[in-house]
Amino acid sequence: MQPEYKIYGGLTKTPKDKRDLVFGQVFKLPKIEELPREFSIGETEILDQQDTDFCSAYATCGASAFQENETLHPIWSFAVSKMISGDLYSWGQNLRDALKVHQKYGAISLKSYEYSLEPKFRDIKNFPEILFSEAVQYKKQSYFRVDSESVFDDIKLALWANRNEKRAVIVGVLWRTNWLDAPNGIIPKLITTDNGFGHAFIITGWKEIAGESYLIAQ
């Protein structure tokens, strides 16, 4: 019997792995003082995951879309990530396995196959196998971790260093429900008592509001 899904968010904790490449240790970063006051790589089409646990795939496909100039199919990508992690019916996905989809297999265009949020499509067996051949054109070479004690600045530095390639930063947070109604879309600094839930999205730049720098989340 197929389990019933009542999902919010969809991001699980990424296990630590010393083999992960850290961006700031591989590439020379500019100095934070050299960055402009505001910057953005732009926007890609935003798709609604509704009440699924597919957010990791929506985030990775959204980030890849900047480079491919194509809206990619997050449902197919999520199904492939479940094939990689081998936990088809467990809740959500971690960012590493979501990123491995794009490195190992690639992605498919949203135009390539029907877009449906039916639970059966979390299983890659419900997609035509030939889609793996099409996905190769969107394969990525690698991914990097962007984090340190100054993760806010590190995200800005990584975005700026990769601005010509339009590389977004994929992040995961404990999302608070009251952030959905944040005035003017500005998430408050103070964390509420709400426990939150794991959610993935992308950072596309930063802007200045009332003299203070904020990251732009898509």
mmCIF file with all atom_site columns, N, CA and C in Angstrom, residues 158-190:
data_model
loop_
_atom_site.group_PDB
_atom_site.id
_atom_site.type_symbol
_atom_site.label_atom_id
_atom_site.label_alt_id
_atom_site.label_comp_id
_atom_site.label_asym_id
_atom_site.label_entity_id
_atom_site.label_seq_id
_atom_site.pdbx_PDB_ins_code
_atom_site.Cartn_x
_atom_site.Cartn_y
_atom_site.Cartn_z
_atom_site.occupancy
_atom_site.B_iso_or_equiv
_atom_site.pdbx_formal_charge
_atom_site.auth_seq_id
_atom_site.auth_comp_id
_atom_site.auth_asym_id
_atom_site.auth_atom_id
_atom_site.pdbx_PDB_model_num
ATOM 1  N N  . ALA A 1 158 ? 30.751 33.985 -2.962  1.00 0.00 ? 158 ALA A N  1
ATOM 2  C CA . ALA A 1 158 ? 30.617 32.918 -3.962  1.00 0.00 ? 158 ALA A CA 1
ATOM 3  C C  . ALA A 1 158 ? 29.763 33.380 -5.138  1.00 0.00 ? 158 ALA A C  1
ATOM 4  N N  . LEU A 1 159 ? 28.687 34.097 -4.859  1.00 0.00 ? 159 LEU A N  1
ATOM 5  C CA . LEU A 1 159 ? 27.841 34.616 -5.935  1.00 0.00 ? 159 LEU A CA 1
ATOM 6  C C  . LEU A 1 159 ? 28.614 35.582 -6.829  1.00 0.00 ? 159 LEU A C  1
ATOM 7  N N  . TRP A 1 160 ? 29.384 36.461 -6.208  1.00 0.00 ? 160 TRP A N  1
ATOM 8  C CA . TRP A 1 160 ? 30.127 37.457 -6.968  1.00 0.00 ? 160 TRP A CA 1
ATOM 9  C C  . TRP A 1 160 ? 31.243 36.799 -7.789  1.00 0.00 ? 160 TRP A C  1
ATOM 10 N N  . ALA A 1 161 ? 31.936 35.850 -7.186  1.00 0.00 ? 161 ALA A N  1
ATOM 11 C CA . ALA A 1 161 ? 33.034 35.175 -7.881  1.00 0.00 ? 161 ALA A CA 1
ATOM 12 C C  . ALA A 1 161 ? 32.538 34.375 -9.079  1.00 0.00 ? 161 ALA A C  1
ATOM 13 N N  . ASN A 1 162 ? 31.272 33.945 -9.030  1.00 0.00 ? 162 ASN A N  1
ATOM 14 C CA . ASN A 1 162 ? 30.700 33.128 -10.104 1.00 0.00 ? 162 ASN A CA 1
ATOM 15 C C  . ASN A 1 162 ? 29.644 33.872 -10.906 1.00 0.00 ? 162 ASN A C  1
ATOM 16 N N  . ARG A 1 163 ? 29.677 35.188 -10.860 1.00 0.00 ? 163 ARG A N  1
ATOM 17 C CA . ARG A 1 163 ? 28.620 35.976 -11.492 1.00 0.00 ? 163 ARG A CA 1
ATOM 18 C C  . ARG A 1 163 ? 28.563 35.770 -13.006 1.00 0.00 ? 163 ARG A C  1
ATOM 19 N N  . ASN A 1 164 ? 29.709 35.592 -13.644 1.00 0.00 ? 164 ASN A N  1
ATOM 20 C CA . ASN A 1 164 ? 29.706 35.420 -15.099 1.00 0.00 ? 164 ASN A CA 1
ATOM 21 C C  . ASN A 1 164 ? 29.099 34.082 -15.511 1.00 0.00 ? 164 ASN A C  1
ATOM 22 N N  . GLU A 1 165 ? 29.205 33.090 -14.648 1.00 0.00 ? 165 GLU A N  1
ATOM 23 C CA . GLU A 1 165 ? 28.634 31.759 -14.920 1.00 0.00 ? 165 GLU A CA 1
ATOM 24 C C  . GLU A 1 165 ? 27.210 31.632 -14.391 1.00 0.00 ? 165 GLU A C  1
ATOM 25 N N  . LYS A 1 166 ? 26.719 32.668 -13.720 1.00 0.00 ? 166 LYS A N  1
ATOM 26 C CA . LYS A 1 166 ? 25.373 32.674 -13.140 1.00 0.00 ? 166 LYS A CA 1
ATOM 27 C C  . LYS A 1 166 ? 25.136 31.460 -12.234 1.00 0.00 ? 166 LYS A C  1
ATOM 28 N N  . ARG A 1 167 ? 26.020 31.286 -11.280 1.00 0.00 ? 167 ARG A N  1
ATOM 29 C CA . ARG A 1 167 ? 25.886 30.184 -10.339 1.00 0.00 ? 167 ARG A CA 1
ATOM 30 C C  . ARG A 1 167 ? 25.199 30.669 -9.065  1.00 0.00 ? 167 ARG A C  1
ATOM 31 N N  . ALA A 1 168 ? 24.025 30.154 -8.820  1.00 0.00 ? 168 ALA A N  1
ATOM 32 C CA . ALA A 1 168 ? 23.293 30.491 -7.601  1.00 0.00 ? 168 ALA A CA 1
ATOM 33 C C  . ALA A 1 168 ? 23.813 29.642 -6.444  1.00 0.00 ? 168 ALA A C  1
ATOM 34 N N  . VAL A 1 169 ? 23.451 30.025 -5.236  1.00 0.00 ? 169 VAL A N  1
ATOM 35 C CA . VAL A 1 169 ? 23.806 29.241 -4.041  1.00 0.00 ? 169 VAL A CA 1
ATOM 36 C C  . VAL A 1 169 ? 22.537 28.581 -3.512  1.00 0.00 ? 169 VAL A C  1
ATOM 37 N N  . ILE A 1 170 ? 22.596 27.270 -3.361  1.00 0.00 ? 170 ILE A N  1
ATOM 38 C CA . ILE A 1 170 ? 21.460 26.505 -2.846  1.00 0.00 ? 170 ILE A CA 1
ATOM 39 C C  . ILE A 1 170 ? 21.626 26.388 -1.330  1.00 0.00 ? 170 ILE A C  1
ATOM 40 N N  . VAL A 1 171 ? 20.584 26.714 -0.593  1.00 0.00 ? 171 VAL A N  1
ATOM 41 C CA . VAL A 1 171 ? 20.686 26.701 0.869   1.00 0.00 ? 171 VAL A CA 1
ATOM 42 C C  . VAL A 1 171 ? 19.542 25.886 1.478   1.00 0.00 ? 171 VAL A C  1
ATOM 43 N N  . GLY A 1 172 ? 19.771 25.493 2.716   1.00 0.00 ? 172 GLY A N  1
ATOM 44 C CA . GLY A 1 172 ? 18.736 24.814 3.487   1.00 0.00 ? 172 GLY A CA 1
ATOM 45 C C  . GLY A 1 172 ? 18.599 25.464 4.848   1.00 0.00 ? 172 GLY A C  1
ATOM 46 N N  . VAL A 1 173 ? 17.378 25.637 5.291   1.00 0.00 ? 173 VAL A N  1
ATOM 47 C CA . VAL A 1 173 ? 17.133 26.259 6.595   1.00 0.00 ? 173 VAL A CA 1
ATOM 48 C C  . VAL A 1 173 ? 15.978 25.542 7.295   1.00 0.00 ? 173 VAL A C  1
ATOM 49 N N  . LEU A 1 174 ? 15.827 25.850 8.563   1.00 0.00 ? 174 LEU A N  1
ATOM 50 C CA . LEU A 1 174 ? 14.593 25.483 9.269   1.00 0.00 ? 174 LEU A CA 1
ATOM 51 C C  . LEU A 1 174 ? 13.616 26.626 9.016   1.00 0.00 ? 174 LEU A C  1
ATOM 52 N N  . TRP A 1 175 ? 12.703 26.403 8.118   1.00 0.00 ? 175 TRP A N  1
ATOM 53 C CA . TRP A 1 175 ? 11.766 27.444 7.693   1.00 0.00 ? 175 TRP A CA 1
ATOM 54 C C  . TRP A 1 175 ? 10.670 27.631 8.727   1.00 0.00 ? 175 TRP A C  1
ATOM 55 N N  . ARG A 1 176 ? 10.400 28.868 9.085   1.00 0.00 ? 176 ARG A N  1
ATOM 56 C CA . ARG A 1 176 ? 9.330  29.198 10.029  1.00 0.00 ? 176 ARG A CA 1
ATOM 57 C C  . ARG A 1 176 ? 8.070  29.590 9.259   1.00 0.00 ? 176 ARG A C  1
ATOM 58 N N  . THR A 1 177 ? 6.940  29.100 9.691   1.00 0.00 ? 177 THR A N  1
ATOM 59 C CA . THR A 1 177 ? 5.698  29.348 8.957   1.00 0.00 ? 177 THR A CA 1
ATOM 60 C C  . THR A 1 177 ? 5.341  30.833 8.910   1.00 0.00 ? 177 THR A C  1
ATOM 61 N N  . ASN A 1 178 ? 5.698  31.597 9.962   1.00 0.00 ? 178 ASN A N  1
ATOM 62 C CA . ASN A 1 178 ? 5.333  33.015 9.958   1.00 0.00 ? 178 ASN A CA 1
ATOM 63 C C  . ASN A 1 178 ? 6.180  33.825 8.968   1.00 0.00 ? 178 ASN A C  1
ATOM 64 N N  . TRP A 1 179 ? 7.217  33.232 8.394   1.00 0.00 ? 179 TRP A N  1
ATOM 65 C CA . TRP A 1 179 ? 7.998  33.931 7.378   1.00 0.00 ? 179 TRP A CA 1
ATOM 66 C C  . TRP A 1 179 ? 7.182  34.147 6.112   1.00 0.00 ? 179 TRP A C  1
ATOM 67 N N  . LEU A 1 180 ? 6.167  33.328 5.892   1.00 0.00 ? 180 LEU A N  1
ATOM 68 C CA . LEU A 1 180 ? 5.341  33.457 4.700   1.00 0.00 ? 180 LEU A CA 1
ATOM 69 C C  . LEU A 1 180 ? 4.613  34.799 4.678   1.00 0.00 ? 180 LEU A C  1
ATOM 70 N N  . ASP A 1 181 ? 4.359  35.349 5.862   1.00 0.00 ? 181 ASP A N  1
ATOM 71 C CA . ASP A 1 181 ? 3.658  36.626 5.958   1.00 0.00 ? 181 ASP A CA 1
ATOM 72 C C  . ASP A 1 181 ? 4.581  37.751 6.411   1.00 0.00 ? 181 ASP A C  1
ATOM 73 N N  . ALA A 1 182 ? 5.886  37.568 6.213   1.00 0.00 ? 182 ALA A N  1
ATOM 74 C CA . ALA A 1 182 ? 6.843  38.587 6.637   1.00 0.00 ? 182 ALA A CA 1
ATOM 75 C C  . ALA A 1 182 ? 6.566  39.897 5.900   1.00 0.00 ? 182 ALA A C  1
ATOM 76 N N  . PRO A 1 183 ? 6.449  41.019 6.612   1.00 0.00 ? 183 PRO A N  1
ATOM 77 C CA . PRO A 1 183 ? 6.156  42.314 5.979   1.00 0.00 ? 183 PRO A CA 1
ATOM 78 C C  . PRO A 1 183 ? 7.162  42.652 4.883   1.00 0.00 ? 183 PRO A C  1
ATOM 79 N N  . ASN A 1 184 ? 6.643  42.961 3.695   1.00 0.00 ? 184 ASN A N  1
ATOM 80 C CA . ASN A 1 184 ? 7.464  43.311 2.534   1.00 0.00 ? 184 ASN A CA 1
ATOM 81 C C  . ASN A 1 184 ? 8.429  42.200 2.124   1.00 0.00 ? 184 ASN A C  1
ATOM 82 N N  . GLY A 1 185 ? 8.130  40.973 2.590   1.00 0.00 ? 185 GLY A N  1
ATOM 83 C CA . GLY A 1 185 ? 8.974  39.852 2.211   1.00 0.00 ? 185 GLY A CA 1
ATOM 84 C C  . GLY A 1 185 ? 10.319 39.815 2.905   1.00 0.00 ? 185 GLY A C  1
ATOM 85 N N  . ILE A 1 186 ? 10.493 40.613 3.956   1.00 0.00 ? 186 ILE A N  1
ATOM 86 C CA . ILE A 1 186 ? 11.769 40.671 4.679   1.00 0.00 ? 186 ILE A CA 1
ATOM 87 C C  . ILE A 1 186 ? 11.688 39.754 5.899   1.00 0.00 ? 186 ILE A C  1
ATOM 88 N N  . ILE A 1 187 ? 12.471 38.693 5.889   1.00 0.00 ? 187 ILE A N  1
ATOM 89 C CA . ILE A 1 187 ? 12.458 37.752 7.005   1.00 0.00 ? 187 ILE A CA 1
ATOM 90 C C  . ILE A 1 187 ? 13.142 38.394 8.211   1.00 0.00 ? 187 ILE A C  1
ATOM 91 N N  . PRO A 1 188 ? 12.489 38.384 9.364   1.00 0.00 ? 188 PRO A N  1
ATOM 92 C CA . PRO A 1 188 ? 13.069 39.047 10.545  1.00 0.00 ? 188 PRO A CA 1
ATOM 93 C C  . PRO A 1 188 ? 14.306 38.322 11.058  1.00 0.00 ? 188 PRO A C  1
ATOM 94 N N  . LYS A 1 189 ? 15.178 39.070 11.713  1.00 0.00 ? 189 LYS A N  1
ATOM 95 C CA . LYS A 1 189 ? 16.398 38.476 12.262  1.00 0.00 ? 189 LYS A CA 1
ATOM 96 C C  . LYS A 1 189 ? 16.096 37.544 13.425  1.00 0.00 ? 189 LYS A C  1
ATOM 97 N N  . LEU A 1 190 ? 15.131 37.920 14.239  1.00 0.00 ? 190 LEU A N  1
ATOM 98 C CA . LEU A 1 190 ? 14.839 37.140 15.430  1.00 0.00 ? 190 LEU A CA 1
ATOM 99 C C  . LEU A 1 190 ? 14.142 35.832 15.059  1.00 0.00 ? 190 LEU A C  1
#
